[in-house]
Amino acid sequence: MGIKKIAKKDIGNLLHQWGKDYTILVPSTEGDTALTVHGSRFTVHGLWDGSDVNLDWHRNTVKPPKSNFLPPMEEMFRFQKGKEGHSIELPQEERRQLIFGIRPCDARSLRLLDMIFTDVYQDPYYLPKRNSAVLVGLVCLRPYDSCFCTSLGISPGGSDDVDLLLTDIGDEFLIEEISDKGKRLMELTAGLEDATEDDITKASEAKEKAYGKVTRKIDTQHLKDKLLSSFEDETYWEKVAAKCIGCGICTFLCPTCYCFDITDEKVKKQGARFRCWDSCAFSLYTKMPMENPREEKWQRVRQKVCHKFEFYPMSFDVIACTGCGRCIRLCPVNWDICQTLEGIRDRGGDHQ
Amino acid sequence: MNSDGRMQQRLRHEAGALLEQDKVDRIIGFEPGSLKFTTTPLITKIKDDLDRLVINPFIVNNLAVFLPGLKGRIAIVSKGCDSRSIVSLIQDNKVSRDDLVIIGIPCPGMIDLRKVEKLTGKDRDEMDDIIREGDKVVIREGIRDEGYGITPDPYPLTLEVSDVLFDNCLACEFPTPQDYDILLGEPVASRQSAAGESVESQESRVESRGEGDSRAKRLQSEASSERSVSGLQTINYRLLTRQQRWGFWRKEFRRCIRCYACRNICPSCFCKRCFVEESEPQWLMPVPRWQENLMFQVIRNIHLAGRCTDCGECERSCPMNIPLRSLTMEMYNLVGELFNFKAGMDKDAPPLMTHYEQEEAEDLIR
Amino acid sequence: MGAELNSEWEPRLLGLLCKWCSYGGADLAGTSRKKYPPNIRIVKLPCSGRVDPLFILKALHLGFDGVLVSGCHPGECHYQTGNFRARRRVAITKKFLEYMGIEPERIQASWISASEAGKFVEVVTEVTEGLRTIGPNQLFDEQRR
C-alpha cells in the first residue's frame, strides 16, 4: 500500500488533475458569507470553484454527504403529453463525483445508506452516483463535543469506508491508499511525494490523539432489546418528546436518514417527477398514501430513535447512527439523542 | 451572586410553591443543555425537576411555542419578547390568561454564540467559560491544540456585551415582560439605543401613524449607517437596488432545506396545518427550490404580521443561516408604521388582521 | 429590459375582483362598449376580503406581470368590512414584497363600484401601461449566475 504526501498549497493542483475525470466536491459555504454555522465553516460538500481549499479550520459540514447522493431535491424524469400519449425523458447521466475531505463518520453513513438502497430494490438514482463516486477522506482532528462516533465503532481516523485517506500533518497531507478505487486514482496522479517514516508516525499519532478527543459516549449494549421493551412506554416517550418542536433538522441533516417523498409537477402538458427529502418528524409524513400511523409527537420521536437503534439492527444487524452529533448540535431546543438512549438504559421496570 | 443567580434561586422557589400549592399543573422553564453554553426547555410536573431550572445568558428559546400544545394550568418562564408572544397567543384565543402563571424575567439580553465564535475565532466547544459581568462578557481559555491550526490567543478575553448579544436583543424595545404574575427581578430599560440605530428613527417608528414622512426618515437614517443584517452579513441592505435585493434573497433561499424549523420554533406559527402542506390545492411544491422556499417564507411572514414579537428564534434555529430576521423585522416595522400596531402589547386588543380603521393605508390604493 | 428585446411581449394582469362591485364595473364597461386592454384576466371573488396574499404571490410565481385587487369603496362592502380587511392585507403584502425586491407596481389595488365602468377602464389601462414600463415579470425565473 503506497503512502504519499502532498503540500497543502498543492491541493489545488491535485484537484485540477482529478477534476478531469470527476466532479470535485469540497467543503463549501454554499453562498453563505457567515463565518460559522453552528461551529462549522462549511454547510455542504459543494462544487469546487477552482480556488484554494483551506481545510485548516474544517469541522464537519452542516449538510451530510448524503445530499450528494440523495439530494434534497432530485428530478426523476420529465414527462410530456403529445399526440401519441406520454413521453418520458430520463435525466442525463451525471459525472462521477469525488467527495474531497469527507469525514470517516460520514463515509460510514453512506455504507449504511447502501443497505437500504440495495435491499428490496436497486435504487436507480442513488446507486449509479454512489458506485461511481470516489471518497477522499480526511482524518477528523477536531471532533465536536457533540460527537460520539467511537461508541459506534467508528474512529475519527478510520479508513474503513473511504478510498483515500488524508491526514493533516502540519504543512502537508499524508495520503493513504485504502481501496482499489483509491489505488487506481493514485496511479493516475502526478506530483506526489513518498511519505517518510516520520510523516507516517506523525499521522498515526494525530489519529490516536483525535480518537481520545471524542469524549461523549453511549452504551449500545442490549440497546435494541431495551428499546423493544420500552416501545409501549408512553410516559417515557412523552417525557422525552415534550420539548421537541417537530422540525426536520435532525432527520434532514442526519447522514443516515433516507426518507423521501415523490411529487409530480405538471404545467399544461408537461412536467416532472421529483423526489425530495421527507421526515418522520412531520405530522404529515405518509399522509398522502394513507394516514400517518404516528399521530402523536411522542410516537414520531420514538420512531426516529427506534428506526436507528432498533429497526435497523433488526434488518441489517447494524446501528444506523454514526455518532456525527449533527442532530444534537443543530437542534434548536437541544434535544439530545444520547440522553434519550441513556434514559432507555436506566428506565426501570420490565427488563433486567 | 449575580442577578441571574438571584433570579434563578427565586424562580426555583416560586415554581416549587406553585406546584406544591396546586396552583398549576405544569412548569415550563429552562434547564442546562447537554452542550456547553446551551440550555434546553424543561416541561415538567415533577417538583424534583425544579432544582434544574436555570437562568443564564443562554436561555434563548421562546417557551411560548409550547403553550398551544399543552392543556391545563401552566406556569411559564418568560423573557420580554416571550411574554409578548404569550399575549399574542391570548389575543388569538390559543391560550387563556386564566390558565397561565407568567413568571417574568427582566431580560438583559441573550448571548449570541455565533458572534462570540466570530470574535474569538474559536468554536463554542473550545471555550471554557463565557461569563457576563455587567456590560462586559469574559471569555475564558480555549482549548489549545498545539501545532494544529489555532494560534493561542490572549485569553481570558473581555468583550463588550453589546458586541455579543443577539441582534434582536440589541434592538429590544421591551426587555421587561409586558404581562406577568411574578417578576423575578427589577425591570430593565430598553437596550434599543445601543443597537446602533438612531434614537430619532426609533421614535419615529413608535410614533408614526400611517405611512408618510417617518418612514422616509427611517429609511434615510438606516441607509446612512452601515448596518448588519442579522449579525451575519455586513451588507447595507437598504442601499441595494431592487434587483440586488431580490437577487440577495434568491441566493439565500437556495440554501433552504425546508426543515421548517423556523416555523415550528415560532410561537406565532400555531396553525394545525400549514398552508405550505396543503395538497388540495397544492399552493407550493414540497421540493426545496428557491422559488418555493422564498414564497413559503414570504407568506409565513405575512401570516405573522402583528404576531411576530421579534424574538429572533426563526433566525437562530435556521441550520442554513438564512438571515430571516431581516424579514420578520421588516414586517414588524411595517405594521407599526402602517397601522400603529405592536404585537403582544394588549391582550384585549383584537389581532391585527381581524381589525381595521376607517382611514388607513389609503395611499396604497389607486 | 426584456420588453424592448421581445416586441411580442404583452403584460399579463390578473384581476381579483369583488363580484358585488368591481366585477359589475367590468361588466358595465363591456356592455357600454368601453375599450380596455385585453391584458387583464379576471377572477371573480365573493368579496375583496377573500383575497389572500398567497393569491397575489402565487400569481407572480405563475408568471403574471401584475395583480390588481379591486373591491367596493370603503363603507360600501356587501359584508360590511371585507374591503377594510383586504386593504390591510394588500398594504402589507405590497410593502413587504417591495422590501424583498418586487416592484410595487406589480401589486395594485383599487376601489371600483359596479357603476364605475369608466374608472375600471382607467385603472386597467393605467396599470397595464405601468407594467409595460417596468417590463416582464422575471422574478421567479431560473437564472444561472
Tab-separated table of N, CA, C and O in Angstrom, chain B residues 226-323:
chain	number	residue	atom	x	y	z
B	226	GLU	N	-23.799	52.048	8.204
B	226	GLU	CA	-23.523	50.664	7.821
B	226	GLU	C	-24.319	49.777	8.762
B	226	GLU	O	-24.326	49.969	9.962
B	227	ARG	N	-25.001	48.796	8.204
B	227	ARG	CA	-25.953	48.090	9.031
B	227	ARG	C	-25.802	46.608	8.771
B	227	ARG	O	-25.731	46.168	7.638
B	228	SER	N	-25.732	45.836	9.794
B	228	SER	CA	-25.602	44.415	9.560
B	228	SER	C	-26.974	43.796	9.544
B	228	SER	O	-27.799	44.079	10.393
B	229	VAL	N	-27.209	42.986	8.543
B	229	VAL	CA	-28.455	42.237	8.539
B	229	VAL	C	-28.221	41.016	9.407
B	229	VAL	O	-27.429	40.154	9.073
B	230	SER	N	-28.836	41.014	10.547
B	230	SER	CA	-28.861	39.850	11.405
B	230	SER	C	-27.492	39.409	11.898
B	230	SER	O	-27.310	38.256	12.214
B	231	GLY	N	-26.582	40.324	11.963
B	231	GLY	CA	-25.287	39.992	12.534
B	231	GLY	C	-24.462	39.047	11.684
B	231	GLY	O	-23.372	38.667	12.056
B	232	LEU	N	-24.994	38.641	10.559
B	232	LEU	CA	-24.278	37.673	9.748
B	232	LEU	C	-23.593	38.354	8.577
B	232	LEU	O	-22.400	38.310	8.410
B	233	GLN	N	-24.393	39.018	7.787
B	233	GLN	CA	-23.830	39.703	6.645
B	233	GLN	C	-23.723	41.171	6.983
B	233	GLN	O	-24.700	41.790	7.351
B	234	THR	N	-22.538	41.699	6.826
B	234	THR	CA	-22.475	43.132	6.983
B	234	THR	C	-22.703	43.747	5.612
B	234	THR	O	-21.786	44.081	4.887
B	235	ILE	N	-23.936	43.835	5.247
B	235	ILE	CA	-24.261	44.495	3.994
B	235	ILE	C	-25.236	45.596	4.327
B	235	ILE	O	-25.976	45.512	5.287
B	236	ASN	N	-25.221	46.594	3.526
B	236	ASN	CA	-26.175	47.659	3.759
B	236	ASN	C	-27.384	47.397	2.874
B	236	ASN	O	-27.479	47.876	1.752
B	237	TYR	N	-28.294	46.623	3.412
B	237	TYR	CA	-29.410	46.136	2.609
B	237	TYR	C	-30.209	47.267	1.994
B	237	TYR	O	-30.645	47.204	0.855
B	238	ARG	N	-30.373	48.327	2.785
B	238	ARG	CA	-31.193	49.433	2.307
B	238	ARG	C	-30.601	50.149	1.109
B	238	ARG	O	-31.285	50.854	0.401
B	239	LEU	N	-29.295	49.987	0.942
B	239	LEU	CA	-28.673	50.669	-0.188
B	239	LEU	C	-28.691	49.822	-1.457
B	239	LEU	O	-28.299	50.283	-2.521
B	240	LEU	N	-29.142	48.605	-1.341
B	240	LEU	CA	-29.179	47.747	-2.520
B	240	LEU	C	-30.303	48.198	-3.447
B	240	LEU	O	-31.319	48.723	-3.002
B	241	THR	N	-30.090	47.982	-4.728
B	241	THR	CA	-31.179	48.258	-5.659
B	241	THR	C	-32.213	47.149	-5.519
B	241	THR	O	-31.951	46.122	-4.905
B	242	ARG	N	-33.349	47.392	-6.130
B	242	ARG	CA	-34.413	46.395	-6.056
B	242	ARG	C	-33.934	45.044	-6.600
B	242	ARG	O	-34.152	44.010	-5.989
B	243	GLN	N	-33.280	45.094	-7.739
B	243	GLN	CA	-32.794	43.834	-8.328
B	243	GLN	C	-31.793	43.147	-7.417
B	243	GLN	O	-31.794	41.937	-7.277
B	244	GLN	N	-30.947	43.948	-6.788
B	244	GLN	CA	-29.954	43.359	-5.889
B	244	GLN	C	-30.625	42.717	-4.679
B	244	GLN	O	-30.207	41.676	-4.198
B	245	ARG	N	-31.676	43.377	-4.213
B	245	ARG	CA	-32.385	42.825	-3.051
B	245	ARG	C	-33.000	41.479	-3.405
B	245	ARG	O	-32.856	40.506	-2.672
B	246	TRP	N	-33.673	41.457	-4.532
B	246	TRP	CA	-34.291	40.193	-4.949
B	246	TRP	C	-33.213	39.134	-5.173
B	246	TRP	O	-33.370	37.980	-4.781
B	247	GLY	N	-32.111	39.549	-5.772
B	247	GLY	CA	-31.002	38.627	-6.006
B	247	GLY	C	-30.440	38.082	-4.701
B	247	GLY	O	-30.084	36.911	-4.600
B	248	PHE	N	-30.415	38.949	-3.704
B	248	PHE	CA	-29.928	38.538	-2.387
B	248	PHE	C	-30.783	37.389	-1.837
B	248	PHE	O	-30.277	36.353	-1.418
B	249	TRP	N	-32.099	37.592	-1.884
B	249	TRP	CA	-32.977	36.563	-1.317
B	249	TRP	C	-32.995	35.309	-2.161
B	249	TRP	O	-33.087	34.194	-1.652
B	250	ARG	N	-32.925	35.498	-3.447
B	250	ARG	CA	-32.857	34.361	-4.355
B	250	ARG	C	-31.686	33.452	-3.957
B	250	ARG	O	-31.816	32.239	-3.882
B	251	LYS	N	-30.573	34.086	-3.663
B	251	LYS	CA	-29.381	33.340	-3.304
B	251	LYS	C	-29.533	32.721	-1.906
B	251	LYS	O	-29.210	31.557	-1.687
B	252	GLU	N	-30.036	33.490	-0.981
B	252	GLU	CA	-30.169	32.980	0.385
B	252	GLU	C	-31.105	31.771	0.420
B	252	GLU	O	-30.834	30.788	1.098
B	253	PHE	N	-32.224	31.876	-0.304
B	253	PHE	CA	-33.213	30.802	-0.202
B	253	PHE	C	-32.843	29.561	-1.003
B	253	PHE	O	-33.489	28.529	-0.882
B	254	ARG	N	-31.805	29.666	-1.805
B	254	ARG	CA	-31.288	28.484	-2.467
B	254	ARG	C	-30.788	27.469	-1.429
B	254	ARG	O	-30.786	26.273	-1.659
B	255	ARG	N	-30.323	27.995	-0.312
B	255	ARG	CA	-29.762	27.115	0.723
B	255	ARG	C	-30.826	26.408	1.549
B	255	ARG	O	-30.553	25.391	2.164
B	256	CYS	N	-32.002	26.973	1.582
B	256	CYS	CA	-33.057	26.451	2.464
B	256	CYS	C	-33.346	24.982	2.160
B	256	CYS	O	-33.436	24.590	1.008
B	257	ILE	N	-33.459	24.176	3.212
B	257	ILE	CA	-33.756	22.752	3.020
B	257	ILE	C	-35.186	22.424	3.404
B	257	ILE	O	-35.577	21.272	3.418
B	258	ARG	N	-35.937	23.433	3.773
B	258	ARG	CA	-37.338	23.275	4.145
B	258	ARG	C	-37.519	22.291	5.317
B	258	ARG	O	-38.384	21.418	5.294
B	259	CYS	N	-36.716	22.487	6.336
B	259	CYS	CA	-36.861	21.662	7.537
B	259	CYS	C	-37.971	22.213	8.403
B	259	CYS	O	-38.407	21.571	9.348
B	260	TYR	N	-38.406	23.423	8.109
B	260	TYR	CA	-39.497	24.083	8.828
B	260	TYR	C	-39.169	24.382	10.285
B	260	TYR	O	-40.075	24.563	11.097
B	261	ALA	N	-37.900	24.432	10.612
B	261	ALA	CA	-37.534	24.782	11.988
B	261	ALA	C	-37.996	26.202	12.310
B	261	ALA	O	-38.468	26.482	13.401
B	262	CYS	N	-37.871	27.103	11.332
B	262	CYS	CA	-38.281	28.492	11.555
B	262	CYS	C	-39.753	28.564	11.923
B	262	CYS	O	-40.165	29.365	12.751
B	263	ARG	N	-40.530	27.711	11.291
B	263	ARG	CA	-41.969	27.718	11.542
B	263	ARG	C	-42.289	27.032	12.870
B	263	ARG	O	-43.075	27.525	13.663
B	264	ASN	N	-41.655	25.899	13.100
B	264	ASN	CA	-42.011	25.127	14.288
B	264	ASN	C	-41.497	25.741	15.584
B	264	ASN	O	-42.055	25.497	16.637
B	265	ILE	N	-40.440	26.527	15.497
B	265	ILE	CA	-39.901	27.143	16.701
B	265	ILE	C	-40.663	28.418	17.019
B	265	ILE	O	-40.520	29.000	18.096
B	266	CYS	N	-41.504	28.859	16.104
B	266	CYS	CA	-42.156	30.161	16.228
B	266	CYS	C	-43.476	30.042	16.992
B	266	CYS	O	-44.361	29.305	16.583
B	267	PRO	N	-43.613	30.771	18.093
B	267	PRO	CA	-44.863	30.691	18.856
B	267	PRO	C	-46.058	31.200	18.056
B	267	PRO	O	-47.186	30.782	18.300
B	268	SER	N	-45.797	32.077	17.095
B	268	SER	CA	-46.913	32.640	16.339
B	268	SER	C	-47.376	31.728	15.224
B	268	SER	O	-48.452	31.921	14.669
B	269	CYS	N	-46.555	30.753	14.859
B	269	CYS	CA	-46.962	29.789	13.833
B	269	CYS	C	-47.686	28.648	14.518
B	269	CYS	O	-47.112	27.598	14.777
B	270	PHE	N	-48.967	28.868	14.804
B	270	PHE	CA	-49.673	27.851	15.580
B	270	PHE	C	-50.679	27.068	14.754
B	270	PHE	O	-51.438	26.275	15.279
B	271	CYS	N	-50.728	27.304	13.445
B	271	CYS	CA	-51.708	26.579	12.626
B	271	CYS	C	-51.519	25.073	12.793
B	271	CYS	O	-50.406	24.579	12.834
B	272	LYS	N	-52.636	24.364	12.838
B	272	LYS	CA	-52.565	22.905	12.916
B	272	LYS	C	-52.014	22.363	11.616
B	272	LYS	O	-51.259	21.416	11.575
B	273	ARG	N	-52.470	22.970	10.522
B	273	ARG	CA	-51.951	22.549	9.231
B	273	ARG	C	-51.527	23.791	8.461
B	273	ARG	O	-52.334	24.679	8.231
B	274	CYS	N	-50.277	23.807	8.095
B	274	CYS	CA	-49.691	24.974	7.445
B	274	CYS	C	-50.082	25.010	5.971
B	274	CYS	O	-50.194	23.973	5.326
B	275	PHE	N	-50.275	26.198	5.443
B	275	PHE	CA	-50.647	26.323	4.022
B	275	PHE	C	-49.649	25.637	3.109
B	275	PHE	O	-49.990	25.173	2.036
B	276	VAL	N	-48.418	25.573	3.566
B	276	VAL	CA	-47.375	25.028	2.701
B	276	VAL	C	-47.557	23.519	2.518
B	276	VAL	O	-47.059	22.927	1.575
B	277	GLU	N	-48.306	22.924	3.418
B	277	GLU	CA	-48.508	21.479	3.326
B	277	GLU	C	-49.851	21.116	2.720
B	277	GLU	O	-50.191	19.944	2.608
B	278	GLU	N	-50.620	22.118	2.355
B	278	GLU	CA	-51.899	21.840	1.707
B	278	GLU	C	-51.650	21.127	0.383
B	278	GLU	O	-50.757	21.494	-0.370
B	279	SER	N	-52.455	20.114	0.113
B	279	SER	CA	-52.274	19.456	-1.172
B	279	SER	C	-53.480	19.668	-2.093
B	279	SER	O	-53.421	19.366	-3.272
B	280	GLU	N	-54.566	20.181	-1.546
B	280	GLU	CA	-55.728	20.465	-2.389
B	280	GLU	C	-56.296	21.837	-2.041
B	280	GLU	O	-57.114	21.932	-1.119
B	281	PRO	N	-55.915	22.880	-2.702
B	281	PRO	CA	-54.946	22.917	-3.796
B	281	PRO	C	-53.527	22.942	-3.250
B	281	PRO	O	-53.309	23.385	-2.129
B	282	GLN	N	-52.640	22.473	-4.062
B	282	GLN	CA	-51.242	22.494	-3.642
B	282	GLN	C	-50.634	23.835	-4.046
B	282	GLN	O	-50.273	24.049	-5.190
B	283	TRP	N	-50.576	24.732	-3.083
B	283	TRP	CA	-50.050	26.055	-3.387
B	283	TRP	C	-48.577	25.995	-3.706
B	283	TRP	O	-48.086	26.677	-4.591
B	284	LEU	N	-47.885	25.212	-2.926
B	284	LEU	CA	-46.436	25.136	-3.082
B	284	LEU	C	-46.002	23.685	-3.174
B	284	LEU	O	-46.496	22.845	-2.440
B	285	MET	N	-45.056	23.431	-4.050
B	285	MET	CA	-44.484	22.088	-4.132
B	285	MET	C	-43.625	21.839	-2.895
B	285	MET	O	-42.996	22.757	-2.381
B	286	PRO	N	-43.597	20.583	-2.449
B	286	PRO	CA	-42.741	20.307	-1.289
B	286	PRO	C	-41.249	20.313	-1.632
B	286	PRO	O	-40.430	20.188	-0.738
B	287	VAL	N	-40.922	20.449	-2.893
B	287	VAL	CA	-39.494	20.413	-3.255
B	287	VAL	C	-38.796	21.699	-2.807
B	287	VAL	O	-39.346	22.780	-2.937
B	288	PRO	N	-37.609	21.563	-2.243
B	288	PRO	CA	-36.911	22.755	-1.735
B	288	PRO	C	-36.223	23.568	-2.838
B	288	PRO	O	-35.010	23.680	-2.862
B	289	ARG	N	-37.011	24.101	-3.745
B	289	ARG	CA	-36.461	25.025	-4.744
B	289	ARG	C	-36.518	26.428	-4.181
B	289	ARG	O	-37.414	26.745	-3.404
B	290	TRP	N	-35.621	27.280	-4.609
B	290	TRP	CA	-35.577	28.606	-4.000
B	290	TRP	C	-36.896	29.344	-4.186
B	290	TRP	O	-37.326	30.079	-3.294
B	291	GLN	N	-37.553	29.131	-5.317
B	291	GLN	CA	-38.814	29.836	-5.548
B	291	GLN	C	-39.842	29.488	-4.457
B	291	GLN	O	-40.462	30.359	-3.865
B	292	GLU	N	-39.977	28.188	-4.229
B	292	GLU	CA	-40.946	27.739	-3.231
B	292	GLU	C	-40.499	28.120	-1.822
B	292	GLU	O	-41.316	28.504	-0.993
B	293	ASN	N	-39.199	27.999	-1.579
B	293	ASN	CA	-38.684	28.339	-0.252
B	293	ASN	C	-38.961	29.800	0.077
B	293	ASN	O	-39.379	30.142	1.179
B	294	LEU	N	-38.739	30.632	-0.931
B	294	LEU	CA	-38.932	32.058	-0.735
B	294	LEU	C	-40.417	32.373	-0.522
B	294	LEU	O	-40.786	33.127	0.371
B	295	MET	N	-41.258	31.747	-1.324
B	295	MET	CA	-42.696	32.005	-1.183
B	295	MET	C	-43.202	31.554	0.180
B	295	MET	O	-44.016	32.218	0.804
B	296	PHE	N	-42.704	30.407	0.607
B	296	PHE	CA	-43.086	29.922	1.932
B	296	PHE	C	-42.763	30.971	2.987
B	296	PHE	O	-43.595	31.321	3.825
B	297	GLN	N	-41.576	31.504	2.897
B	297	GLN	CA	-41.146	32.441	3.934
B	297	GLN	C	-41.909	33.775	3.831
B	297	GLN	O	-42.236	34.376	4.855
B	298	VAL	N	-42.203	34.192	2.615
B	298	VAL	CA	-42.957	35.427	2.458
B	298	VAL	C	-44.345	35.283	3.076
B	298	VAL	O	-44.783	36.121	3.870
B	299	ILE	N	-45.019	34.212	2.737
B	299	ILE	CA	-46.379	34.040	3.255
B	299	ILE	C	-46.341	33.814	4.760
B	299	ILE	O	-47.181	34.315	5.504
B	300	ARG	N	-45.350	33.089	5.216
B	300	ARG	CA	-45.225	32.902	6.661
B	300	ARG	C	-45.104	34.264	7.340
B	300	ARG	O	-45.765	34.532	8.338
B	301	ASN	N	-44.300	35.130	6.771
B	301	ASN	CA	-44.134	36.453	7.364
B	301	ASN	C	-45.417	37.266	7.320
B	301	ASN	O	-45.712	38.012	8.247
B	302	ILE	N	-46.165	37.110	6.242
B	302	ILE	CA	-47.427	37.842	6.166
B	302	ILE	C	-48.402	37.307	7.225
B	302	ILE	O	-49.102	38.064	7.877
B	303	HIS	N	-48.385	35.999	7.423
B	303	HIS	CA	-49.233	35.425	8.480
B	303	HIS	C	-48.799	35.912	9.862
B	303	HIS	O	-49.592	35.920	10.802
B	304	LEU	N	-47.542	36.282	9.975
B	304	LEU	CA	-47.025	36.710	11.279
B	304	LEU	C	-47.228	38.198	11.522
B	304	LEU	O	-46.886	38.699	12.590
B	305	ALA	N	-47.749	38.882	10.530
B	305	ALA	CA	-47.937	40.323	10.701
B	305	ALA	C	-48.785	40.584	11.935
B	305	ALA	O	-49.874	40.034	12.085
B	306	GLY	N	-48.260	41.382	12.825
B	306	GLY	CA	-48.989	41.677	14.053
B	306	GLY	C	-48.902	40.577	15.091
B	306	GLY	O	-49.558	40.646	16.119
B	307	ARG	N	-48.128	39.543	14.804
B	307	ARG	CA	-47.943	38.478	15.790
B	307	ARG	C	-46.487	38.369	16.201
B	307	ARG	O	-46.178	38.061	17.346
B	308	CYS	N	-45.610	38.601	15.235
B	308	CYS	CA	-44.175	38.467	15.490
B	308	CYS	C	-43.736	39.513	16.506
B	308	CYS	O	-44.037	40.693	16.373
B	309	THR	N	-43.013	39.047	17.531
B	309	THR	CA	-42.542	39.968	18.561
B	309	THR	C	-41.033	40.156	18.491
B	309	THR	O	-40.415	40.623	19.431
B	310	ASP	N	-40.439	39.741	17.387
B	310	ASP	CA	-39.004	39.890	17.180
B	310	ASP	C	-38.195	39.132	18.236
B	310	ASP	O	-37.254	39.672	18.801
B	311	CYS	N	-38.595	37.894	18.491
B	311	CYS	CA	-37.824	37.100	19.451
B	311	CYS	C	-36.594	36.499	18.777
B	311	CYS	O	-35.706	35.980	19.442
B	312	GLY	N	-36.592	36.500	17.436
B	312	GLY	CA	-35.393	36.071	16.712
B	312	GLY	C	-35.167	34.578	16.648
B	312	GLY	O	-34.131	34.118	16.181
B	313	GLU	N	-36.140	33.801	17.114
B	313	GLU	CA	-35.945	32.359	17.160
B	313	GLU	C	-35.824	31.716	15.785
B	313	GLU	O	-35.109	30.739	15.609
B	314	CYS	N	-36.550	32.256	14.804
B	314	CYS	CA	-36.501	31.655	13.464
B	314	CYS	C	-35.087	31.698	12.917
B	314	CYS	O	-34.561	30.725	12.393
B	315	GLU	N	-34.474	32.852	13.079
B	315	GLU	CA	-33.130	33.002	12.529
B	315	GLU	C	-32.110	32.166	13.303
B	315	GLU	O	-31.238	31.538	12.741
B	316	ARG	N	-32.267	32.150	14.616
B	316	ARG	CA	-31.327	31.374	15.420
B	316	ARG	C	-31.428	29.886	15.090
B	316	ARG	O	-30.436	29.173	15.069
B	317	SER	N	-32.645	29.414	14.825
B	317	SER	CA	-32.833	27.989	14.583
B	317	SER	C	-32.372	27.552	13.214
B	317	SER	O	-32.097	26.378	13.014
B	318	CYS	N	-32.337	28.468	12.277
B	318	CYS	CA	-32.085	28.063	10.885
B	318	CYS	C	-30.719	27.405	10.756
B	318	CYS	O	-29.693	28.024	11.006
B	319	PRO	N	-30.694	26.122	10.363
B	319	PRO	CA	-29.400	25.450	10.247
B	319	PRO	C	-28.617	25.942	9.041
B	319	PRO	O	-27.436	25.677	8.917
B	320	MET	N	-29.288	26.652	8.159
B	320	MET	CA	-28.636	27.115	6.945
B	320	MET	C	-28.276	28.593	7.021
B	320	MET	O	-27.880	29.195	6.030
B	321	ASN	N	-28.441	29.168	8.189
B	321	ASN	CA	-28.022	30.558	8.401
B	321	ASN	C	-28.669	31.555	7.442
B	321	ASN	O	-27.995	32.437	6.918
B	322	ILE	N	-29.924	31.406	7.193
B	322	ILE	CA	-30.611	32.372	6.337
B	322	ILE	C	-31.035	33.544	7.223
B	322	ILE	O	-31.619	33.326	8.283
B	323	PRO	N	-30.717	34.767	6.831
B	323	PRO	CA	-30.982	35.902	7.725
B	323	PRO	C	-32.465	36.259	7.782
B	323	PRO	O	-32.905	37.291	7.289
